[in-house]
JSON list of C-alpha atoms in Angstrom, two decimals:
[
{"chain": "T", "resi": 1, "resn": "UNK", "atom": "CA", "xyz": [25.29, -7.62, 18.97]},
{"chain": "T", "resi": 2, "resn": "UNK", "atom": "CA", "xyz": [24.14, -7.46, 15.34]},
{"chain": "T", "resi": 3, "resn": "UNK", "atom": "CA", "xyz": [20.44, -7.20, 14.66]},
{"chain": "T", "resi": 4, "resn": "UNK", "atom": "CA", "xyz": [18.87, -9.98, 12.58]},
{"chain": "T", "resi": 5, "resn": "UNK", "atom": "CA", "xyz": [18.00, -8.67, 9.13]},
{"chain": "T", "resi": 6, "resn": "UNK", "atom": "CA", "xyz": [15.45, -9.33, 6.42]},
{"chain": "T", "resi": 7, "resn": "UNK", "atom": "CA", "xyz": [16.29, -11.26, 3.25]},
{"chain": "T", "resi": 8, "resn": "UNK", "atom": "CA", "xyz": [16.74, -9.48, -0.09]},
{"chain": "T", "resi": 9, "resn": "UNK", "atom": "CA", "xyz": [13.27, -10.41, -1.35]},
{"chain": "T", "resi": 10, "resn": "UNK", "atom": "CA", "xyz": [11.57, -8.96, 1.72]},
{"chain": "T", "resi": 11, "resn": "UNK", "atom": "CA", "xyz": [13.68, -5.80, 1.54]},
{"chain": "T", "resi": 12, "resn": "UNK", "atom": "CA", "xyz": [13.00, -5.39, -2.18]},
{"chain": "T", "resi": 13, "resn": "UNK", "atom": "CA", "xyz": [9.24, -5.85, -1.75]},
{"chain": "T", "resi": 14, "resn": "UNK", "atom": "CA", "xyz": [9.19, -3.44, 1.21]},
{"chain": "T", "resi": 15, "resn": "UNK", "atom": "CA", "xyz": [10.98, -0.58, -0.56]},
{"chain": "T", "resi": 16, "resn": "UNK", "atom": "CA", "xyz": [9.30, -1.15, -3.94]},
{"chain": "T", "resi": 17, "resn": "UNK", "atom": "CA", "xyz": [5.88, -1.12, -2.31]},
{"chain": "T", "resi": 18, "resn": "UNK", "atom": "CA", "xyz": [6.77, 1.90, -0.16]},
{"chain": "T", "resi": 19, "resn": "UNK", "atom": "CA", "xyz": [7.79, 3.91, -3.23]},
{"chain": "T", "resi": 20, "resn": "UNK", "atom": "CA", "xyz": [4.77, 2.80, -5.29]},
{"chain": "T", "resi": 21, "resn": "UNK", "atom": "CA", "xyz": [2.38, 3.33, -2.39]},
{"chain": "T", "resi": 22, "resn": "UNK", "atom": "CA", "xyz": [3.58, 6.88, -1.73]},
{"chain": "T", "resi": 23, "resn": "UNK", "atom": "CA", "xyz": [3.41, 7.67, -5.45]},
{"chain": "T", "resi": 24, "resn": "UNK", "atom": "CA", "xyz": [-0.08, 6.15, -5.65]},
{"chain": "T", "resi": 25, "resn": "UNK", "atom": "CA", "xyz": [-1.33, 8.07, -2.61]},
{"chain": "T", "resi": 26, "resn": "UNK", "atom": "CA", "xyz": [0.05, 11.33, -4.02]},
{"chain": "T", "resi": 27, "resn": "UNK", "atom": "CA", "xyz": [-1.38, 10.64, -7.48]},
{"chain": "T", "resi": 28, "resn": "UNK", "atom": "CA", "xyz": [-4.77, 9.71, -6.03]},
{"chain": "T", "resi": 29, "resn": "UNK", "atom": "CA", "xyz": [-5.01, 12.88, -3.95]},
{"chain": "T", "resi": 30, "resn": "UNK", "atom": "CA", "xyz": [-3.85, 15.05, -6.88]},
{"chain": "T", "resi": 31, "resn": "UNK", "atom": "CA", "xyz": [-5.96, 13.57, -9.68]},
{"chain": "T", "resi": 32, "resn": "UNK", "atom": "CA", "xyz": [-9.28, 13.99, -7.91]},
{"chain": "T", "resi": 33, "resn": "UNK", "atom": "CA", "xyz": [-8.84, 17.74, -8.37]},
{"chain": "T", "resi": 34, "resn": "UNK", "atom": "CA", "xyz": [-8.53, 17.46, -12.15]},
{"chain": "T", "resi": 35, "resn": "UNK", "atom": "CA", "xyz": [-11.44, 18.97, -14.09]},
{"chain": "T", "resi": 36, "resn": "UNK", "atom": "CA", "xyz": [-13.92, 16.68, -15.80]},
{"chain": "T", "resi": 37, "resn": "UNK", "atom": "CA", "xyz": [-13.50, 17.70, -19.43]},
{"chain": "T", "resi": 38, "resn": "UNK", "atom": "CA", "xyz": [-13.51, 16.08, -22.83]},
{"chain": "T", "resi": 39, "resn": "UNK", "atom": "CA", "xyz": [-9.72, 16.21, -23.20]},
{"chain": "T", "resi": 40, "resn": "UNK", "atom": "CA", "xyz": [-9.19, 12.85, -21.55]},
{"chain": "T", "resi": 41, "resn": "UNK", "atom": "CA", "xyz": [-6.53, 14.07, -19.11]},
{"chain": "T", "resi": 42, "resn": "UNK", "atom": "CA", "xyz": [-8.54, 13.05, -16.05]},
{"chain": "T", "resi": 43, "resn": "UNK", "atom": "CA", "xyz": [-9.36, 9.61, -17.53]},
{"chain": "T", "resi": 44, "resn": "UNK", "atom": "CA", "xyz": [-5.69, 9.09, -18.41]},
{"chain": "T", "resi": 45, "resn": "UNK", "atom": "CA", "xyz": [-4.53, 9.73, -14.83]},
{"chain": "T", "resi": 46, "resn": "UNK", "atom": "CA", "xyz": [-7.38, 7.69, -13.34]},
{"chain": "T", "resi": 47, "resn": "UNK", "atom": "CA", "xyz": [-6.31, 4.76, -15.54]},
{"chain": "T", "resi": 48, "resn": "UNK", "atom": "CA", "xyz": [-2.69, 5.15, -14.39]},
{"chain": "T", "resi": 49, "resn": "UNK", "atom": "CA", "xyz": [-3.93, 5.25, -10.78]},
{"chain": "T", "resi": 50, "resn": "UNK", "atom": "CA", "xyz": [-6.05, 2.13, -11.28]},
{"chain": "T", "resi": 51, "resn": "UNK", "atom": "CA", "xyz": [-3.17, 0.28, -12.96]},
{"chain": "T", "resi": 52, "resn": "UNK", "atom": "CA", "xyz": [-0.76, 1.14, -10.14]},
{"chain": "T", "resi": 53, "resn": "UNK", "atom": "CA", "xyz": [-3.44, 0.14, -7.61]},
{"chain": "T", "resi": 54, "resn": "UNK", "atom": "CA", "xyz": [-3.89, -3.26, -9.24]},
{"chain": "T", "resi": 55, "resn": "UNK", "atom": "CA", "xyz": [-0.11, -3.70, -9.34]},
{"chain": "T", "resi": 56, "resn": "UNK", "atom": "CA", "xyz": [0.09, -2.84, -5.64]},
{"chain": "T", "resi": 57, "resn": "UNK", "atom": "CA", "xyz": [-2.72, -5.30, -4.94]},
{"chain": "T", "resi": 58, "resn": "UNK", "atom": "CA", "xyz": [-0.74, -8.04, -6.68]},
{"chain": "T", "resi": 59, "resn": "UNK", "atom": "CA", "xyz": [2.45, -7.03, -4.84]},
{"chain": "T", "resi": 60, "resn": "UNK", "atom": "CA", "xyz": [0.77, -7.15, -1.43]},
{"chain": "T", "resi": 61, "resn": "UNK", "atom": "CA", "xyz": [-0.38, -10.71, -2.13]},
{"chain": "T", "resi": 62, "resn": "UNK", "atom": "CA", "xyz": [3.16, -11.56, -3.25]},
{"chain": "T", "resi": 63, "resn": "UNK", "atom": "CA", "xyz": [4.51, -9.99, -0.08]},
{"chain": "T", "resi": 64, "resn": "UNK", "atom": "CA", "xyz": [2.10, -11.93, 2.11]},
{"chain": "T", "resi": 65, "resn": "UNK", "atom": "CA", "xyz": [3.00, -15.18, 0.32]},
{"chain": "T", "resi": 66, "resn": "UNK", "atom": "CA", "xyz": [6.71, -14.40, 0.56]},
{"chain": "T", "resi": 67, "resn": "UNK", "atom": "CA", "xyz": [6.42, -13.71, 4.29]},
{"chain": "T", "resi": 68, "resn": "UNK", "atom": "CA", "xyz": [4.72, -17.08, 4.82]},
{"chain": "T", "resi": 69, "resn": "UNK", "atom": "CA", "xyz": [7.59, -18.88, 3.06]},
{"chain": "T", "resi": 70, "resn": "UNK", "atom": "CA", "xyz": [10.39, -17.11, 4.95]},
{"chain": "T", "resi": 71, "resn": "UNK", "atom": "CA", "xyz": [11.45, -17.60, 8.55]},
{"chain": "T", "resi": 72, "resn": "UNK", "atom": "CA", "xyz": [10.26, -14.74, 10.73]},
{"chain": "T", "resi": 73, "resn": "UNK", "atom": "CA", "xyz": [12.84, -12.19, 11.76]},
{"chain": "T", "resi": 74, "resn": "UNK", "atom": "CA", "xyz": [12.94, -11.70, 15.52]},
{"chain": "T", "resi": 75, "resn": "UNK", "atom": "CA", "xyz": [11.28, -8.52, 16.74]},
{"chain": "T", "resi": 76, "resn": "UNK", "atom": "CA", "xyz": [13.50, -5.67, 17.83]},
{"chain": "T", "resi": 77, "resn": "UNK", "atom": "CA", "xyz": [14.15, -5.75, 21.58]},
{"chain": "T", "resi": 78, "resn": "UNK", "atom": "CA", "xyz": [11.55, -3.53, 23.24]},
{"chain": "T", "resi": 79, "resn": "UNK", "atom": "CA", "xyz": [8.86, -3.62, 25.89]},
{"chain": "T", "resi": 80, "resn": "UNK", "atom": "CA", "xyz": [5.88, -5.97, 25.43]},
{"chain": "T", "resi": 81, "resn": "UNK", "atom": "CA", "xyz": [3.59, -2.94, 24.93]},
{"chain": "T", "resi": 82, "resn": "UNK", "atom": "CA", "xyz": [5.83, -1.54, 22.16]},
{"chain": "T", "resi": 83, "resn": "UNK", "atom": "CA", "xyz": [6.03, -4.98, 20.53]},
{"chain": "T", "resi": 84, "resn": "UNK", "atom": "CA", "xyz": [2.23, -5.20, 20.58]},
{"chain": "T", "resi": 85, "resn": "UNK", "atom": "CA", "xyz": [1.91, -1.69, 19.10]},
{"chain": "T", "resi": 86, "resn": "UNK", "atom": "CA", "xyz": [4.44, -2.52, 16.37]},
{"chain": "T", "resi": 87, "resn": "UNK", "atom": "CA", "xyz": [2.73, -5.82, 15.49]},
{"chain": "T", "resi": 88, "resn": "UNK", "atom": "CA", "xyz": [-0.72, -4.18, 15.52]},
{"chain": "T", "resi": 89, "resn": "UNK", "atom": "CA", "xyz": [0.52, -1.33, 13.35]},
{"chain": "T", "resi": 90, "resn": "UNK", "atom": "CA", "xyz": [1.98, -3.75, 10.81]},
{"chain": "T", "resi": 91, "resn": "UNK", "atom": "CA", "xyz": [-1.21, -5.81, 10.72]},
{"chain": "T", "resi": 92, "resn": "UNK", "atom": "CA", "xyz": [-3.27, -2.65, 10.12]},
{"chain": "T", "resi": 93, "resn": "UNK", "atom": "CA", "xyz": [-0.88, -1.56, 7.37]},
{"chain": "T", "resi": 94, "resn": "UNK", "atom": "CA", "xyz": [-1.49, -4.90, 5.63]},
{"chain": "T", "resi": 95, "resn": "UNK", "atom": "CA", "xyz": [-5.27, -4.61, 6.12]},
{"chain": "T", "resi": 96, "resn": "UNK", "atom": "CA", "xyz": [-5.39, -1.21, 4.47]},
{"chain": "T", "resi": 97, "resn": "UNK", "atom": "CA", "xyz": [-2.84, -2.10, 1.79]},
{"chain": "T", "resi": 98, "resn": "UNK", "atom": "CA", "xyz": [-5.26, -4.89, 0.84]},
{"chain": "T", "resi": 99, "resn": "UNK", "atom": "CA", "xyz": [-8.46, -2.92, 1.34]},
{"chain": "T", "resi": 100, "resn": "UNK", "atom": "CA", "xyz": [-7.40, 0.03, -0.82]},
{"chain": "T", "resi": 101, "resn": "UNK", "atom": "CA", "xyz": [-6.79, -1.82, -4.10]},
{"chain": "T", "resi": 102, "resn": "UNK", "atom": "CA", "xyz": [-9.73, -4.14, -3.47]},
{"chain": "T", "resi": 103, "resn": "UNK", "atom": "CA", "xyz": [-12.21, -1.32, -2.80]},
{"chain": "T", "resi": 104, "resn": "UNK", "atom": "CA", "xyz": [-10.80, 0.69, -5.71]},
{"chain": "T", "resi": 105, "resn": "UNK", "atom": "CA", "xyz": [-11.03, -2.24, -8.11]},
{"chain": "T", "resi": 106, "resn": "UNK", "atom": "CA", "xyz": [-14.54, -3.24, -7.06]},
{"chain": "T", "resi": 107, "resn": "UNK", "atom": "CA", "xyz": [-15.67, 0.39, -7.15]},
{"chain": "T", "resi": 108, "resn": "UNK", "atom": "CA", "xyz": [-14.38, 0.53, -10.73]},
{"chain": "T", "resi": 109, "resn": "UNK", "atom": "CA", "xyz": [-16.14, -2.73, -11.59]},
{"chain": "T", "resi": 110, "resn": "UNK", "atom": "CA", "xyz": [-19.47, -1.19, -10.56]},
{"chain": "T", "resi": 111, "resn": "UNK", "atom": "CA", "xyz": [-18.77, 2.24, -12.08]},
{"chain": "T", "resi": 112, "resn": "UNK", "atom": "CA", "xyz": [-19.78, 1.25, -15.58]},
{"chain": "T", "resi": 113, "resn": "UNK", "atom": "CA", "xyz": [-16.47, 2.49, -17.00]},
{"chain": "T", "resi": 114, "resn": "UNK", "atom": "CA", "xyz": [-13.97, 0.13, -18.61]},
{"chain": "T", "resi": 115, "resn": "UNK", "atom": "CA", "xyz": [-11.03, -0.92, -16.45]},
{"chain": "T", "resi": 116, "resn": "UNK", "atom": "CA", "xyz": [-7.61, -0.85, -18.04]},
{"chain": "T", "resi": 117, "resn": "UNK", "atom": "CA", "xyz": [-4.42, -2.38, -16.69]},
{"chain": "T", "resi": 118, "resn": "UNK", "atom": "CA", "xyz": [-1.64, -0.30, -18.25]},
{"chain": "T", "resi": 119, "resn": "UNK", "atom": "CA", "xyz": [-3.70, 0.06, -21.43]},
{"chain": "T", "resi": 120, "resn": "UNK", "atom": "CA", "xyz": [-5.02, -3.52, -21.57]},
{"chain": "T", "resi": 121, "resn": "UNK", "atom": "CA", "xyz": [-8.79, -3.44, -21.32]},
{"chain": "T", "resi": 122, "resn": "UNK", "atom": "CA", "xyz": [-10.02, -5.96, -18.76]},
{"chain": "T", "resi": 123, "resn": "UNK", "atom": "CA", "xyz": [-13.25, -7.93, -19.22]},
{"chain": "T", "resi": 124, "resn": "UNK", "atom": "CA", "xyz": [-16.38, -6.34, -17.84]},
{"chain": "T", "resi": 125, "resn": "UNK", "atom": "CA", "xyz": [-17.27, -8.15, -14.64]},
{"chain": "T", "resi": 126, "resn": "UNK", "atom": "CA", "xyz": [-20.57, -6.48, -13.70]},
{"chain": "T", "resi": 127, "resn": "UNK", "atom": "CA", "xyz": [-23.12, -3.93, -14.73]},
{"chain": "T", "resi": 128, "resn": "UNK", "atom": "CA", "xyz": [-23.16, -0.42, -13.35]},
{"chain": "T", "resi": 129, "resn": "UNK", "atom": "CA", "xyz": [-24.45, -0.46, -9.76]},
{"chain": "T", "resi": 130, "resn": "UNK", "atom": "CA", "xyz": [-24.46, 3.03, -8.35]},
{"chain": "T", "resi": 131, "resn": "UNK", "atom": "CA", "xyz": [-25.08, 2.11, -4.69]},
{"chain": "T", "resi": 132, "resn": "UNK", "atom": "CA", "xyz": [-22.18, -0.37, -4.62]},
{"chain": "T", "resi": 133, "resn": "UNK", "atom": "CA", "xyz": [-19.92, 2.09, -6.45]},
{"chain": "T", "resi": 134, "resn": "UNK", "atom": "CA", "xyz": [-20.71, 4.84, -3.93]},
{"chain": "T", "resi": 135, "resn": "UNK", "atom": "CA", "xyz": [-20.21, 2.55, -0.93]},
{"chain": "T", "resi": 136, "resn": "UNK", "atom": "CA", "xyz": [-16.88, 1.25, -2.28]},
{"chain": "T", "resi": 137, "resn": "UNK", "atom": "CA", "xyz": [-15.77, 4.76, -3.21]},
{"chain": "T", "resi": 138, "resn": "UNK", "atom": "CA", "xyz": [-16.47, 5.91, 0.35]},
{"chain": "T", "resi": 139, "resn": "UNK", "atom": "CA", "xyz": [-14.61, 2.89, 1.77]},
{"chain": "T", "resi": 140, "resn": "UNK", "atom": "CA", "xyz": [-11.70, 3.59, -0.60]},
{"chain": "T", "resi": 141, "resn": "UNK", "atom": "CA", "xyz": [-11.48, 7.22, 0.47]},
{"chain": "T", "resi": 142, "resn": "UNK", "atom": "CA", "xyz": [-11.70, 6.44, 4.19]},
{"chain": "T", "resi": 143, "resn": "UNK", "atom": "CA", "xyz": [-9.05, 3.75, 3.74]},
{"chain": "T", "resi": 144, "resn": "UNK", "atom": "CA", "xyz": [-6.73, 6.30, 2.12]},
{"chain": "T", "resi": 145, "resn": "UNK", "atom": "CA", "xyz": [-6.85, 8.49, 5.21]},
{"chain": "T", "resi": 146, "resn": "UNK", "atom": "CA", "xyz": [-6.44, 5.52, 7.54]},
{"chain": "T", "resi": 147, "resn": "UNK", "atom": "CA", "xyz": [-3.41, 4.35, 5.55]},
{"chain": "T", "resi": 148, "resn": "UNK", "atom": "CA", "xyz": [-1.92, 7.85, 5.52]},
{"chain": "T", "resi": 149, "resn": "UNK", "atom": "CA", "xyz": [-2.24, 7.92, 9.31]},
{"chain": "T", "resi": 150, "resn": "UNK", "atom": "CA", "xyz": [-0.64, 4.47, 9.63]},
{"chain": "T", "resi": 151, "resn": "UNK", "atom": "CA", "xyz": [2.21, 5.37, 7.26]},
{"chain": "T", "resi": 152, "resn": "UNK", "atom": "CA", "xyz": [2.82, 8.53, 9.30]},
{"chain": "T", "resi": 153, "resn": "UNK", "atom": "CA", "xyz": [2.96, 6.47, 12.52]},
{"chain": "T", "resi": 154, "resn": "UNK", "atom": "CA", "xyz": [5.27, 3.98, 10.77]},
{"chain": "T", "resi": 155, "resn": "UNK", "atom": "CA", "xyz": [7.61, 6.81, 9.78]},
{"chain": "T", "resi": 156, "resn": "UNK", "atom": "CA", "xyz": [7.49, 8.29, 13.30]},
{"chain": "T", "resi": 157, "resn": "UNK", "atom": "CA", "xyz": [8.40, 4.87, 14.71]},
{"chain": "T", "resi": 158, "resn": "UNK", "atom": "CA", "xyz": [11.34, 4.77, 12.29]},
{"chain": "T", "resi": 159, "resn": "UNK", "atom": "CA", "xyz": [12.49, 8.23, 13.47]},
{"chain": "T", "resi": 160, "resn": "UNK", "atom": "CA", "xyz": [12.14, 7.10, 17.10]},
{"chain": "T", "resi": 161, "resn": "UNK", "atom": "CA", "xyz": [14.22, 3.96, 16.50]},
{"chain": "T", "resi": 162, "resn": "UNK", "atom": "CA", "xyz": [16.81, 5.64, 14.29]},
{"chain": "T", "resi": 163, "resn": "UNK", "atom": "CA", "xyz": [17.43, 8.91, 16.12]},
{"chain": "T", "resi": 164, "resn": "UNK", "atom": "CA", "xyz": [16.24, 8.43, 19.71]},
{"chain": "T", "resi": 165, "resn": "UNK", "atom": "CA", "xyz": [16.82, 4.76, 20.53]},
{"chain": "T", "resi": 166, "resn": "UNK", "atom": "CA", "xyz": [19.65, 4.44, 17.99]},
{"chain": "T", "resi": 167, "resn": "UNK", "atom": "CA", "xyz": [19.06, 0.70, 17.93]},
{"chain": "T", "resi": 168, "resn": "UNK", "atom": "CA", "xyz": [20.04, 0.11, 14.30]},
{"chain": "T", "resi": 169, "resn": "UNK", "atom": "CA", "xyz": [16.54, -0.90, 13.26]},
{"chain": "T", "resi": 170, "resn": "UNK", "atom": "CA", "xyz": [16.99, 0.58, 9.77]},
{"chain": "T", "resi": 171, "resn": "UNK", "atom": "CA", "xyz": [19.91, -1.77, 9.13]},
{"chain": "T", "resi": 172, "resn": "UNK", "atom": "CA", "xyz": [17.44, -4.68, 9.19]},
{"chain": "T", "resi": 173, "resn": "UNK", "atom": "CA", "xyz": [15.67, -3.26, 6.11]},
{"chain": "T", "resi": 174, "resn": "UNK", "atom": "CA", "xyz": [18.68, -2.48, 3.91]},
{"chain": "T", "resi": 175, "resn": "UNK", "atom": "CA", "xyz": [20.24, -4.64, 1.21]},
{"chain": "T", "resi": 176, "resn": "UNK", "atom": "CA", "xyz": [23.16, -6.75, 2.43]},
{"chain": "T", "resi": 177, "resn": "UNK", "atom": "CA", "xyz": [26.24, -7.70, 0.44]}
]
């Protein structure tokens, strides 16, 4: 019996966001180790990180909107406990995929530094507020680690389905002819 599969838009958004998210997580972890100097290298990479974060924030809203417009794909056949774990894991992924760009953006708003979206300087929305910046920065960093944990669990679930259960789950998330 063939598994139901996701439409092209859902598949495209999933893989595009997965690639961008992994790149963004890697960039974010790498760039924080860059020295604070006058050369502008650190600021350049922080602006790239912020731009990608804002793009991911827009994509997650697109993905949520798209999922509301599409019929739901039936869950893979599994025990009620596994279905609950899968649904909870996906909900948490969405929570942190929303929380990360939001906390990063708001932290930048209160940092006092200009925010650029791929070079375009955005309007200043607030004055520097150190306490809010620190709180949002802490929330952003904790959310990174939570998302890394959830992505790891997501990948382990994929491995379980693909190589242990061999239930063809991956076929649901590939482009169809």
